[in-house]
mmCIF file of C-alpha atoms in Angstrom:
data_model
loop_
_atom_site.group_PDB
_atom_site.id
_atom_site.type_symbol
_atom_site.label_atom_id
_atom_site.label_comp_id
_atom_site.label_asym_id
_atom_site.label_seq_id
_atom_site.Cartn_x
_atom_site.Cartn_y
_atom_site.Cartn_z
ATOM 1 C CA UNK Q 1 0.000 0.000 0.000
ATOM 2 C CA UNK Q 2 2.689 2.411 0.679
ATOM 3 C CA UNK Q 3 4.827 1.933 -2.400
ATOM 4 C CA UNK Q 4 1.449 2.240 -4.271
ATOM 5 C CA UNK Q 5 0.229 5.595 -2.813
ATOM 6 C CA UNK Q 6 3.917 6.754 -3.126
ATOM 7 C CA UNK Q 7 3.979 5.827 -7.089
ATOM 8 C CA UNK Q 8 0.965 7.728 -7.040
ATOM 9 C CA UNK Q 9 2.142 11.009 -5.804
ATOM 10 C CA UNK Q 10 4.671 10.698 -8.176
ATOM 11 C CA UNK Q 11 2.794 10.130 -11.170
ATOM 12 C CA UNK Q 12 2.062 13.192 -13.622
ATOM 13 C CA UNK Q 13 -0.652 15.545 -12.757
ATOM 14 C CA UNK Q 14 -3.433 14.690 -15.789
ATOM 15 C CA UNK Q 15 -3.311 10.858 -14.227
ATOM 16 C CA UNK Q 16 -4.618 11.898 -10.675
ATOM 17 C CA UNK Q 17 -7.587 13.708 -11.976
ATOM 18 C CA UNK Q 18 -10.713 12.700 -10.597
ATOM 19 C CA UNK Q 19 -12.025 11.325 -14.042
ATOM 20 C CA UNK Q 20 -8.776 10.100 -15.569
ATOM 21 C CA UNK Q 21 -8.583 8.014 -11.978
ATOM 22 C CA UNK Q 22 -11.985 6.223 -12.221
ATOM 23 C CA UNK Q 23 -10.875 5.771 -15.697
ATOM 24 C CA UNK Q 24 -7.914 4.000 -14.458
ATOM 25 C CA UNK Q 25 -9.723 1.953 -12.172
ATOM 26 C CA UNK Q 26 -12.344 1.171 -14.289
ATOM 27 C CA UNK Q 27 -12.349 -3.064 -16.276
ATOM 28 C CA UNK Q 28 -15.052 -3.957 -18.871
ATOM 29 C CA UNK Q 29 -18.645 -2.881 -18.770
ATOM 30 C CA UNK Q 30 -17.924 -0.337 -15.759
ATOM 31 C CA UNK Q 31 -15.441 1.681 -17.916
ATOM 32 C CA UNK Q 32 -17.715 1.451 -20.859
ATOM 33 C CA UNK Q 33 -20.506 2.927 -19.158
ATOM 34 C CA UNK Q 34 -18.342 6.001 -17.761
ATOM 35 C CA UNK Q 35 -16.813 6.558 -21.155
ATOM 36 C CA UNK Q 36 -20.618 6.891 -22.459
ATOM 37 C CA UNK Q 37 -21.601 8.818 -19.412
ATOM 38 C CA UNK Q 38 -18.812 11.325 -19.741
ATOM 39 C CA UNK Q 39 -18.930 11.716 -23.124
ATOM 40 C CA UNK Q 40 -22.957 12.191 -23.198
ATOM 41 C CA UNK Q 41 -22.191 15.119 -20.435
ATOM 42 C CA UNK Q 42 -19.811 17.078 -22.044
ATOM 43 C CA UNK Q 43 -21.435 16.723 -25.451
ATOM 44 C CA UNK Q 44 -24.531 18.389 -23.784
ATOM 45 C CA UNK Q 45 -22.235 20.806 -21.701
ATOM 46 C CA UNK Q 46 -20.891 21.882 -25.537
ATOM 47 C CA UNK Q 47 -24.473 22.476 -26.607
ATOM 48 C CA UNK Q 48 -25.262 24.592 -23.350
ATOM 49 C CA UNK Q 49 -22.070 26.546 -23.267
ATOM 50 C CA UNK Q 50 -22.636 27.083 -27.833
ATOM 51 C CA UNK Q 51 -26.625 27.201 -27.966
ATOM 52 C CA UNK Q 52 -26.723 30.881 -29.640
ATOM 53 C CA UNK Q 53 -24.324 29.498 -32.454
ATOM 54 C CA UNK Q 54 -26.242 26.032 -32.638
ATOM 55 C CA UNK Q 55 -29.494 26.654 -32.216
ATOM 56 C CA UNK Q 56 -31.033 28.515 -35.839
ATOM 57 C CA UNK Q 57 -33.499 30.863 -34.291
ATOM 58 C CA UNK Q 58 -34.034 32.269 -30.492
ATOM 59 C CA UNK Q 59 -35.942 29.998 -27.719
ATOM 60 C CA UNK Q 60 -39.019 32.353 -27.716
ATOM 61 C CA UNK Q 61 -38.478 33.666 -31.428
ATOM 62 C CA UNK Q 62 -41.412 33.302 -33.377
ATOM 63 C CA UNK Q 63 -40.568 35.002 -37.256
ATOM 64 C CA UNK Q 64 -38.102 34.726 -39.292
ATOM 65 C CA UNK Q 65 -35.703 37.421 -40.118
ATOM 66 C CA UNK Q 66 -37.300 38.604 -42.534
ATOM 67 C CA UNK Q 67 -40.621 39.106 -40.305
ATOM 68 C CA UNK Q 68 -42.480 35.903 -41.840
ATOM 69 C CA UNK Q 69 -44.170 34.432 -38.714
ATOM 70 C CA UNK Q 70 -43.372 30.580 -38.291
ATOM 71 C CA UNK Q 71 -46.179 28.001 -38.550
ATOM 72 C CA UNK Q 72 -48.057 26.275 -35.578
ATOM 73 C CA UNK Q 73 -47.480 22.988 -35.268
ATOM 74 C CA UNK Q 74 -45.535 22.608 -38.513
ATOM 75 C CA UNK Q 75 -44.188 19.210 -39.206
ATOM 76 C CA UNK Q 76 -40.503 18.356 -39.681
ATOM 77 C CA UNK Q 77 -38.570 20.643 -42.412
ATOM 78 C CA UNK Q 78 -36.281 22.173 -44.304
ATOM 79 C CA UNK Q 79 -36.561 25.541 -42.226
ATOM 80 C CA UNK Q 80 -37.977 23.850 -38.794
ATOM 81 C CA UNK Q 81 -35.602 20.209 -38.564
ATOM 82 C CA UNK Q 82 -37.631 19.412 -35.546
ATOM 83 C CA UNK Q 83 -41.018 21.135 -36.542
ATOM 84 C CA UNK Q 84 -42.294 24.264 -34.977
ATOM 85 C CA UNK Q 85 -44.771 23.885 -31.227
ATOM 86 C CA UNK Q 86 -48.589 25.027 -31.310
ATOM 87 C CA UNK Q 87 -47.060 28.390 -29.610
ATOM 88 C CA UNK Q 88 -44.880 28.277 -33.302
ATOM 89 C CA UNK Q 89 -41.751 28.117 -31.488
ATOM 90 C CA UNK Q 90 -39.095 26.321 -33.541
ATOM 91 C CA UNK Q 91 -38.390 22.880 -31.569
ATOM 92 C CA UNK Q 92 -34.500 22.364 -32.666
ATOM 93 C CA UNK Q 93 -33.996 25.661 -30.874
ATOM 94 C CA UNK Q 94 -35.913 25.620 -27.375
ATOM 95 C CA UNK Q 95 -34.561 22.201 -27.343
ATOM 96 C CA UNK Q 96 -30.681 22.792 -27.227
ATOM 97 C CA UNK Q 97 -31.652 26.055 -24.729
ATOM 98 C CA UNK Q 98 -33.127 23.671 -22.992
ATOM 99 C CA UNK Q 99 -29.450 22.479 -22.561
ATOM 100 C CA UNK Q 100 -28.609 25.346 -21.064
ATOM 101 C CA UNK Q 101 -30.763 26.271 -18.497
ATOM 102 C CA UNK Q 102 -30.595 22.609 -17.457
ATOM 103 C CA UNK Q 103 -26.659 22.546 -16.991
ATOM 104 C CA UNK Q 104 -27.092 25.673 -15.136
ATOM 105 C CA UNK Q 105 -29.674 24.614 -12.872
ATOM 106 C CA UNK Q 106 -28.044 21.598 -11.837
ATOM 107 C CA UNK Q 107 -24.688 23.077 -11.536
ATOM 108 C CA UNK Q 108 -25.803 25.431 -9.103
ATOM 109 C CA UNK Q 109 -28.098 23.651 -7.134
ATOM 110 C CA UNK Q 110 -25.527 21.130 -6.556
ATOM 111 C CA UNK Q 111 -22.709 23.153 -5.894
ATOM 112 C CA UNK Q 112 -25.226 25.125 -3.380
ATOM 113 C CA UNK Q 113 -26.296 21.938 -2.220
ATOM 114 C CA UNK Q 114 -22.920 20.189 -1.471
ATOM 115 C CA UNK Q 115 -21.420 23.665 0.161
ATOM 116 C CA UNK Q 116 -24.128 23.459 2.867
ATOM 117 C CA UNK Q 117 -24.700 19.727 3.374
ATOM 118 C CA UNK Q 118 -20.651 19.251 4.004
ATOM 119 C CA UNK Q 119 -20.416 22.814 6.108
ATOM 120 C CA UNK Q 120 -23.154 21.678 8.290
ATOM 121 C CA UNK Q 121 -22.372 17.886 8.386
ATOM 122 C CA UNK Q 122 -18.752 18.366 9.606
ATOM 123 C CA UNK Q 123 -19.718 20.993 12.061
ATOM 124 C CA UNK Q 124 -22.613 18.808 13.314
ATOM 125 C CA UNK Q 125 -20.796 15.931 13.535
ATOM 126 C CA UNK Q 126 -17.578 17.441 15.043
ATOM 127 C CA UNK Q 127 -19.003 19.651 17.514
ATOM 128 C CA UNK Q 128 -21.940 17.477 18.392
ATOM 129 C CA UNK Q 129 -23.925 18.795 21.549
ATOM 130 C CA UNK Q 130 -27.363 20.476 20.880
ATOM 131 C CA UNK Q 131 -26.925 21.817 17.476
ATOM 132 C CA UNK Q 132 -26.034 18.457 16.634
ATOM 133 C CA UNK Q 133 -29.636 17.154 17.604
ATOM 134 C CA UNK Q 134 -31.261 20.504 16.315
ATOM 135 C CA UNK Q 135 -29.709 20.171 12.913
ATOM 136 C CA UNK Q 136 -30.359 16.248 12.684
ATOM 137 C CA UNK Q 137 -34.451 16.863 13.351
ATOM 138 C CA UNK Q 138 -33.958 19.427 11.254
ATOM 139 C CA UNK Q 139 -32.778 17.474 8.287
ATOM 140 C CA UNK Q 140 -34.820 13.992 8.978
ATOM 141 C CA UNK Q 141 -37.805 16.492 8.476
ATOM 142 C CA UNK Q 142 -36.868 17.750 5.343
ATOM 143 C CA UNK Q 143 -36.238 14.564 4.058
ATOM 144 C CA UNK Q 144 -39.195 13.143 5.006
ATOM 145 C CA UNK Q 145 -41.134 15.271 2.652
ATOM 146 C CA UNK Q 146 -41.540 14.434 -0.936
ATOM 147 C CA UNK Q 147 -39.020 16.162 -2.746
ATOM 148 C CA UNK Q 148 -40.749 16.834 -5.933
ATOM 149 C CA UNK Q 149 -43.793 18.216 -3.428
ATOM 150 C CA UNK Q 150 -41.087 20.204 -1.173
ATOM 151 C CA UNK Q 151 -39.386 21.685 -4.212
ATOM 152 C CA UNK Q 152 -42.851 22.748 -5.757
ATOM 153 C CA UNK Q 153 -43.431 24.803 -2.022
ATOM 154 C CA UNK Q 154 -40.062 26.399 -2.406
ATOM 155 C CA UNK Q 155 -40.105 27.405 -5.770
ATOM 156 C CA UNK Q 156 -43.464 29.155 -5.055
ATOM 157 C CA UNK Q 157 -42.050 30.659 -2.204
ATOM 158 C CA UNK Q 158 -39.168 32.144 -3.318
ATOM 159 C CA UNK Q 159 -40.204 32.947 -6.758
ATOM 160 C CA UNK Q 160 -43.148 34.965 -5.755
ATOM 161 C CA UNK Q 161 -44.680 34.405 -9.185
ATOM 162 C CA UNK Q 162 -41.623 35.460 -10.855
ATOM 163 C CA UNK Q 163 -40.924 33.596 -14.261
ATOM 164 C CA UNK Q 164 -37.832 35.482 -15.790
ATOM 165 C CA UNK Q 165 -35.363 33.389 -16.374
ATOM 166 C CA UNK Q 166 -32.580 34.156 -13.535
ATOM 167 C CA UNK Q 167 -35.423 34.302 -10.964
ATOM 168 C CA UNK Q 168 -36.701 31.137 -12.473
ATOM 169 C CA UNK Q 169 -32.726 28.799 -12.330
ATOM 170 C CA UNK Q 170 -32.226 30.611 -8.674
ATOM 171 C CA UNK Q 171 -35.906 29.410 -8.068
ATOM 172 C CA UNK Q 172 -35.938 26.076 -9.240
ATOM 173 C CA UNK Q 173 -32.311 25.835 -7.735
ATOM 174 C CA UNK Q 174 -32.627 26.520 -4.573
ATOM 175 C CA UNK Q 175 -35.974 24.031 -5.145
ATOM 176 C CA UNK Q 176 -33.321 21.503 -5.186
ATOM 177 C CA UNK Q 177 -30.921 22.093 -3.167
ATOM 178 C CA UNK Q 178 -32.952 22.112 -0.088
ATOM 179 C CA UNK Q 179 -33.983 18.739 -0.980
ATOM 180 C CA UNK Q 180 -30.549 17.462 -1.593
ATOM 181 C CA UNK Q 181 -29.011 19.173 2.132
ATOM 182 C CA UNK Q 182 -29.818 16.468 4.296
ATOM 183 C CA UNK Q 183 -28.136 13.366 1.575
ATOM 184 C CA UNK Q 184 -24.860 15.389 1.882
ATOM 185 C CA UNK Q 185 -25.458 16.229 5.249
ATOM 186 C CA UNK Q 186 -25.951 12.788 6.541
ATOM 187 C CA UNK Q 187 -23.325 11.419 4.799
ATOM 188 C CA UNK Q 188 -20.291 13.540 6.117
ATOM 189 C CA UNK Q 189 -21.509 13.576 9.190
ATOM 190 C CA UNK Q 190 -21.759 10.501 9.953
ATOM 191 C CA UNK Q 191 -18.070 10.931 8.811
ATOM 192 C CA UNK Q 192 -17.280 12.976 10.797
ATOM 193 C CA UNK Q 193 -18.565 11.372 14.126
ATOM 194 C CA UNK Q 194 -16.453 8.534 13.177
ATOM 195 C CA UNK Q 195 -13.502 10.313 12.130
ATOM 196 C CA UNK Q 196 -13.143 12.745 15.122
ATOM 197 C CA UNK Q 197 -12.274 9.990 17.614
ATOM 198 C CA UNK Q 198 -9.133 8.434 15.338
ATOM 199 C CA UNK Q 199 -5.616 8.885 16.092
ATOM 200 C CA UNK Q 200 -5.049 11.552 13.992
ATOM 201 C CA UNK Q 201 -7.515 14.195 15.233
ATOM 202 C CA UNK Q 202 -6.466 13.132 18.454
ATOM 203 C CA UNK Q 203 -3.028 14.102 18.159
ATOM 204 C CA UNK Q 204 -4.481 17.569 16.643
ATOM 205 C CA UNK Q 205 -6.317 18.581 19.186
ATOM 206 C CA UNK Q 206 -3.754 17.567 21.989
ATOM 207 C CA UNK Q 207 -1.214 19.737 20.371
ATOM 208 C CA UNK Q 208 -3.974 22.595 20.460
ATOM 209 C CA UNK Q 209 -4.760 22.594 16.887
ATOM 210 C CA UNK Q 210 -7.652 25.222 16.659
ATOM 211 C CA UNK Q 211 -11.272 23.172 15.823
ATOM 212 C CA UNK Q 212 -11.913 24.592 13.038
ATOM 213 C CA UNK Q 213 -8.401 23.487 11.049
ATOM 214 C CA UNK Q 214 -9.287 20.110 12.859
ATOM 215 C CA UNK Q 215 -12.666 20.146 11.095
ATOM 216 C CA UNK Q 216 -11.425 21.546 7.682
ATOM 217 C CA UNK Q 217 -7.664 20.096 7.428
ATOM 218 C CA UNK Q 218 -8.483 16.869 8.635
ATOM 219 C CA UNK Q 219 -12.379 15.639 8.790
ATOM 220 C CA UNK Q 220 -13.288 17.548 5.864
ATOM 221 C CA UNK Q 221 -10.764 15.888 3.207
ATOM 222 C CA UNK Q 222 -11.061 12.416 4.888
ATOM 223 C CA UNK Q 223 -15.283 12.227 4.587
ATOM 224 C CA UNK Q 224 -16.133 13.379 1.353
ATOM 225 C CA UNK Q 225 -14.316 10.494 -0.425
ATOM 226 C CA UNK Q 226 -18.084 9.172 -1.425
ATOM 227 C CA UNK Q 227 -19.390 12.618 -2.321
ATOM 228 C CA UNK Q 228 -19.059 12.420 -5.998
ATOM 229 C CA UNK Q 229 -21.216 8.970 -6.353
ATOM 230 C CA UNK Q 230 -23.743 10.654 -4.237
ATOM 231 C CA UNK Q 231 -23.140 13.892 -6.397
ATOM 232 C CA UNK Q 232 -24.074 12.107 -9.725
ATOM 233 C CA UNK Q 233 -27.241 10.467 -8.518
ATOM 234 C CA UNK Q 234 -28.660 13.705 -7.316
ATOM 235 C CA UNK Q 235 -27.529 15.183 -10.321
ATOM 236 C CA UNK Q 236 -29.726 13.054 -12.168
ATOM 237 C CA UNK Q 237 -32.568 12.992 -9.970
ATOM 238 C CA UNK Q 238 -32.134 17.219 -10.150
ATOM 239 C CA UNK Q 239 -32.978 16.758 -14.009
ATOM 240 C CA UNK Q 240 -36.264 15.147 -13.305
ATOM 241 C CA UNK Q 241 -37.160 17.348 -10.572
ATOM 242 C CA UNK Q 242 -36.417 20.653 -12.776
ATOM 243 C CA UNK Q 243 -38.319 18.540 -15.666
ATOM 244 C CA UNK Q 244 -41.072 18.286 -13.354
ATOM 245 C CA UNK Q 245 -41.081 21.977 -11.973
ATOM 246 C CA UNK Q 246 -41.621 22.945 -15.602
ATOM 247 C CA UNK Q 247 -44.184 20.633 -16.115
ATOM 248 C CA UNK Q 248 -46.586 21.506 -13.257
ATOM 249 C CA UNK Q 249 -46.266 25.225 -14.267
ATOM 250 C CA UNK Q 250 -43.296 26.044 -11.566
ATOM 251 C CA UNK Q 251 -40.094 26.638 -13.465
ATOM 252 C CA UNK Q 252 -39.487 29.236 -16.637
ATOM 253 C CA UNK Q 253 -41.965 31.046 -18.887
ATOM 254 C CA UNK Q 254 -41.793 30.496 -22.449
ATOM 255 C CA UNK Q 255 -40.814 34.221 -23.300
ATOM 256 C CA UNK Q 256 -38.084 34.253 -20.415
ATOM 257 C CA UNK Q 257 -36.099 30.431 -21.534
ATOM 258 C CA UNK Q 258 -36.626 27.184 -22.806
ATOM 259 C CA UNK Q 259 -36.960 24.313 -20.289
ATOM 260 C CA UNK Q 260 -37.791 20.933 -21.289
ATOM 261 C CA UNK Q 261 -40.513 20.174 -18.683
ATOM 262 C CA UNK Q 262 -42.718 23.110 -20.102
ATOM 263 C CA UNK Q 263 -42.502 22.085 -23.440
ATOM 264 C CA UNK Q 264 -43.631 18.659 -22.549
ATOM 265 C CA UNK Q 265 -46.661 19.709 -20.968
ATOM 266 C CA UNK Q 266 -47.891 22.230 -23.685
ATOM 267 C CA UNK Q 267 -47.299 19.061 -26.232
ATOM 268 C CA UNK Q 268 -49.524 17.312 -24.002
ATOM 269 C CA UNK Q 269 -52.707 18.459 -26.551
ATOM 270 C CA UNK Q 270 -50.672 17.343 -29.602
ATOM 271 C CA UNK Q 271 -50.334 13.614 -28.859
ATOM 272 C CA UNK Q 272 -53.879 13.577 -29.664
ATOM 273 C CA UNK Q 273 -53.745 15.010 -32.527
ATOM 274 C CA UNK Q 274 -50.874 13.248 -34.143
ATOM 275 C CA UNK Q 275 -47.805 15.785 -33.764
ATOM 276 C CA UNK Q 276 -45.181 13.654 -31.800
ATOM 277 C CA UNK Q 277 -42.176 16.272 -32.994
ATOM 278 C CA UNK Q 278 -43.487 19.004 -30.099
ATOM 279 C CA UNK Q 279 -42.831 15.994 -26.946
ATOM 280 C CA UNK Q 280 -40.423 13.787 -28.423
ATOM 281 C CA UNK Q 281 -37.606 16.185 -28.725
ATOM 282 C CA UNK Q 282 -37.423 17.292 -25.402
ATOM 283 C CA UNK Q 283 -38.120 13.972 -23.995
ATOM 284 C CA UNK Q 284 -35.436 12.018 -25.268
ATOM 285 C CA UNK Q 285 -32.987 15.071 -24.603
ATOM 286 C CA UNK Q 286 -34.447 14.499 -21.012
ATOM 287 C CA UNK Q 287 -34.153 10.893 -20.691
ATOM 288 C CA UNK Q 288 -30.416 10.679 -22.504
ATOM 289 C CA UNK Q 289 -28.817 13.614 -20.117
ATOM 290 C CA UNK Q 290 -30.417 11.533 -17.168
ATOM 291 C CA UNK Q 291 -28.611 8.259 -18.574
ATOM 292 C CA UNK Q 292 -25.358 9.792 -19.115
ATOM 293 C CA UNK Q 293 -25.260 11.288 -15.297
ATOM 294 C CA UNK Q 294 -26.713 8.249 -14.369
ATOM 295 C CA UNK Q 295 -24.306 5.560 -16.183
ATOM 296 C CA UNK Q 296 -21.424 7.781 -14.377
ATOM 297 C CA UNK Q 297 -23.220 7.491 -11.029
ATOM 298 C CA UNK Q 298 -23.169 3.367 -12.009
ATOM 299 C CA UNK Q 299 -19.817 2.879 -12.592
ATOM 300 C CA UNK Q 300 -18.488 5.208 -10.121
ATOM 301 C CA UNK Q 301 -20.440 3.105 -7.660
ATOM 302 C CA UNK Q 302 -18.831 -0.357 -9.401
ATOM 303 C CA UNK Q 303 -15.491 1.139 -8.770
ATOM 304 C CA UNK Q 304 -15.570 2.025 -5.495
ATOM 305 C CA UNK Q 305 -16.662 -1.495 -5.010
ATOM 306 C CA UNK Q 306 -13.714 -3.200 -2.921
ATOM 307 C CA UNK Q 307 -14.929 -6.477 -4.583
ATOM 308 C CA UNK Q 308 -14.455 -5.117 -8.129
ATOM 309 C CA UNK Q 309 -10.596 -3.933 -6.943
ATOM 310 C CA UNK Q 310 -9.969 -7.742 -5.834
ATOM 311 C CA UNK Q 311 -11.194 -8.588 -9.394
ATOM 312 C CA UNK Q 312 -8.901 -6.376 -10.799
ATOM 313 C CA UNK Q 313 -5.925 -7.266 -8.979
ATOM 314 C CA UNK Q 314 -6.493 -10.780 -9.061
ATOM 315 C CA UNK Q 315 -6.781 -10.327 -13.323
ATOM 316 C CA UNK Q 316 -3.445 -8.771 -13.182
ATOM 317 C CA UNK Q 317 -2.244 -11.192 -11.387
ATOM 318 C CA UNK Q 318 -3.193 -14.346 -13.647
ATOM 319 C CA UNK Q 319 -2.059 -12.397 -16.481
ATOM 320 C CA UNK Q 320 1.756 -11.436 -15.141
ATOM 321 C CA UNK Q 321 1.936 -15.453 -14.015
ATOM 322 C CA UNK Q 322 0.696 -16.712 -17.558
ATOM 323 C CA UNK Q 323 3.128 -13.849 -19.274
ATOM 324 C CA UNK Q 324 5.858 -15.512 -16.993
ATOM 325 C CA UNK Q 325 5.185 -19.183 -17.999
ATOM 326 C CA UNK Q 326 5.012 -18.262 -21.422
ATOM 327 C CA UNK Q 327 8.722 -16.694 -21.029
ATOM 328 C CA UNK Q 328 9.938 -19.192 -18.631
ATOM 329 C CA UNK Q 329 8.636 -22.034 -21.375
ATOM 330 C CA UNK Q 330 9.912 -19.790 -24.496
ATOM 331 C CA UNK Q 331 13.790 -19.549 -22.660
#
């Protein structure tokens, strides 16, 4: 273990990142699926970040250039690739915004969510005492609630009715991220209950290390190791609850961004009618961005399997003794 961990601090920088090490780690159908996984996500984090040079008209545009009004409900063409909604918003184009103010919803509400969950889990867990048990009750009572229900009351309540489209991500973030406090804040500190009785933190606080370096020095980097696997689940579980927001009438308006969930519920009408274009778009741009998070989430979870390291080791094992017996039998 030691000559491992010291080849590994002295390996070059681009091998230790967190991908590139899962990567690493990875054997068969669990490196497959987070090659897919990453490669889904940054395709859509390309079409988020280059929308206004991909997309062929603006998310609530509704003429042409030349101040010819698009068609309602037009099917498939030459001018509309993905048809046009019964609003006559071109579908290609709402779509791939859709990209964006998905990425940016999730990105902040996890970010949001992880910088409370661990700030409050280590300090819960650390400190313990009262504000342990207050902030426990307070987070087994948040998650007791449905999430999709919870994040419906707090986007009401702190958008006020407001659909623009940066009140509508901060809403439908911090929708989220309350419902996502108490995974990340259960997780480190239970963490952190265990960790502040080892050796180390012992020795810390007897040579009057001040708490709070304890806490961030030493608990902090040592119970987060199974944040990111947690991270990607919520991630795609944040996808559906945005999708979901939208759908029930609580994210963006039409005029202020394109979300997926909304345009989904307006193409509700056209099944019936025979115009799939206006739901299966933004469906399947729903359900691959969930796969690719979630495939990540999968094989993140396979490789931090200790059962799937054995495997491993034990494969490169076999193969260095049969590359031996072959040499041994070829001298």
């Amino acid at each position: 273990m030691a000559d491992t961990a010291l080849v590994d601090r002295h390996e070059p920088l681009w091998k230790r990142l967190p991908v590139v090490v899962q990567l690493r780690r990875s054997t068969g159908w669990q490196r497959a699926m987070l090659v897919t996984g990453v490669v889904i996500c940054a395709l859509y984090l390309v079409v988020a970040i280059a929308a206004p040079l991909i997309a062929p008209y603006g998310f609530g545009q509704l003429q042409s250039a030349d101040g010819q009004g698009f068609p309602r409900t037009a099917a498939p063409s030459p001018e509309h690739i993905w048809g046009t909604t019964v609003g006559g918003f071109d579908v290609f184009s709402r779509t791939v915004y859709g990209a964006r103010t998905a990425v940016l919803v999730v990105i902040v509400a996890v970010v949001v969510s992880i910088t409370i969950g661990v700030i409050l889990g280590m300090v819960s867990g650390y400190l313990g005492g009262w504000l342990d048990r207050v902030l426990v009750v307070v987070a087994d009572a948040i998650y007791a609630f449905p999430s999709l229900l919870l994040a419906i009351v707090v986007s009401i309540v702190v958008s006020g009715g407001n659909s623009s489209y940066s009140g509508g991500i901060i809403a439908a973030a911090i929708s989220i991220t309350v419902v996502y406090v108490p995974q990340y804040f259960r997780v480190v500190r239970a963490e952190a209950v265990r960790l502040k009785n080892e050796a180390f933190v012992e020795s810390a606080r007897v040579v009057g290390t001040n708490p709070w370096r304890i806490m961030t020095r030493h608990v902090l980097r040592n119970s987060t190791r199974s944040l990111p696997l947690i991270l990607t689940l919520n991630a795609s579980d944040a996808i559906l609850t945005l999708a979901g927001l939208g759908f029930l009438g609580f994210g963006i308006g039409p005029t202020s961004g394109a979300e997926w969930g909304y345009d989904l519920s307006r193409a509700l009408s056209d099944v019936a009618s025979g115009i799939w274009w206006t739901g299966v778009f933004p469906g399947v741009a729903i359900v691959v961005l969930v796969l690719g998070v979630t495939f990540i989430g999968e094989s993140l979870n396979d490789i931090s399997d200790p059962r799937l390291r054995a495997r491993r080791r034990l494969k490169q094992l076999v193969s260095r003794k049969q590359a031996a017996g072959t040499e041994g039998a070829a001298a």
